[in-house]
Coordinates of C-alpha atoms in Angstrom, one line a residue:
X1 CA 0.0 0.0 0.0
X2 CA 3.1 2.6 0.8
X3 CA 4.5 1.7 -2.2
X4 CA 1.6 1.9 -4.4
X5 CA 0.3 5.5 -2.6
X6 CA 4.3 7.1 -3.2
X7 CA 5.4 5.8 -6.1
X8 CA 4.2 5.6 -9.8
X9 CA 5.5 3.0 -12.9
X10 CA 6.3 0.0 -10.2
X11 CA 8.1 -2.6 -11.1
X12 CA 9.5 -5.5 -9.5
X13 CA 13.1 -7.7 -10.6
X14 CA 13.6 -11.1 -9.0
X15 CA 17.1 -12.9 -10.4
X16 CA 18.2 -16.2 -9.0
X17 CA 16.9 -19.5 -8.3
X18 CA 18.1 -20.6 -4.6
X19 CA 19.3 -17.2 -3.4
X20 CA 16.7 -14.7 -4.8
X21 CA 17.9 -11.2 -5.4
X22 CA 14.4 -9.3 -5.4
X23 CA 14.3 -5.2 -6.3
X24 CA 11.7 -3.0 -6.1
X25 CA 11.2 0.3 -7.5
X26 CA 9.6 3.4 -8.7
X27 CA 9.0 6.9 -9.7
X28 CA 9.0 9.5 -7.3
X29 CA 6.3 12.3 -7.6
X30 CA 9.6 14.5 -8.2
X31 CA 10.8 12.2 -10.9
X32 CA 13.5 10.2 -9.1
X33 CA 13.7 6.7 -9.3
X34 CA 13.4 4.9 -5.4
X35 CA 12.9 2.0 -4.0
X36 CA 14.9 -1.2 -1.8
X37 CA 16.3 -4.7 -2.5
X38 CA 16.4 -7.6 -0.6
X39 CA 17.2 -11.4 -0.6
X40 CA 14.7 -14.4 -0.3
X41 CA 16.1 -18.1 -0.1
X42 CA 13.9 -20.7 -1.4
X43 CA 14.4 -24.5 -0.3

């Protein structure tokens, strides 16, 4: 809902197959590009 409410054009990147790099990002109402990354471990 944050994410959604602050930032426009959001996308989401997930690389990997064990270890998961996921990043998630957007367009900031001033036209800046924000947003975080973080790791998920499937077994």
């Amino acid at each position: 809902k944050y994410l959604k409410d602050h930032l426009t054009d959001l996308s989401v990147v997930r690389t990997g197959k064990v270890k998961i790099d996921i990043v998630v990002f957007g367009k900031t109402s001033e036209g800046s590009v924000a947003g975080f990354r973080t790791r998920a471990v499937e077994t």
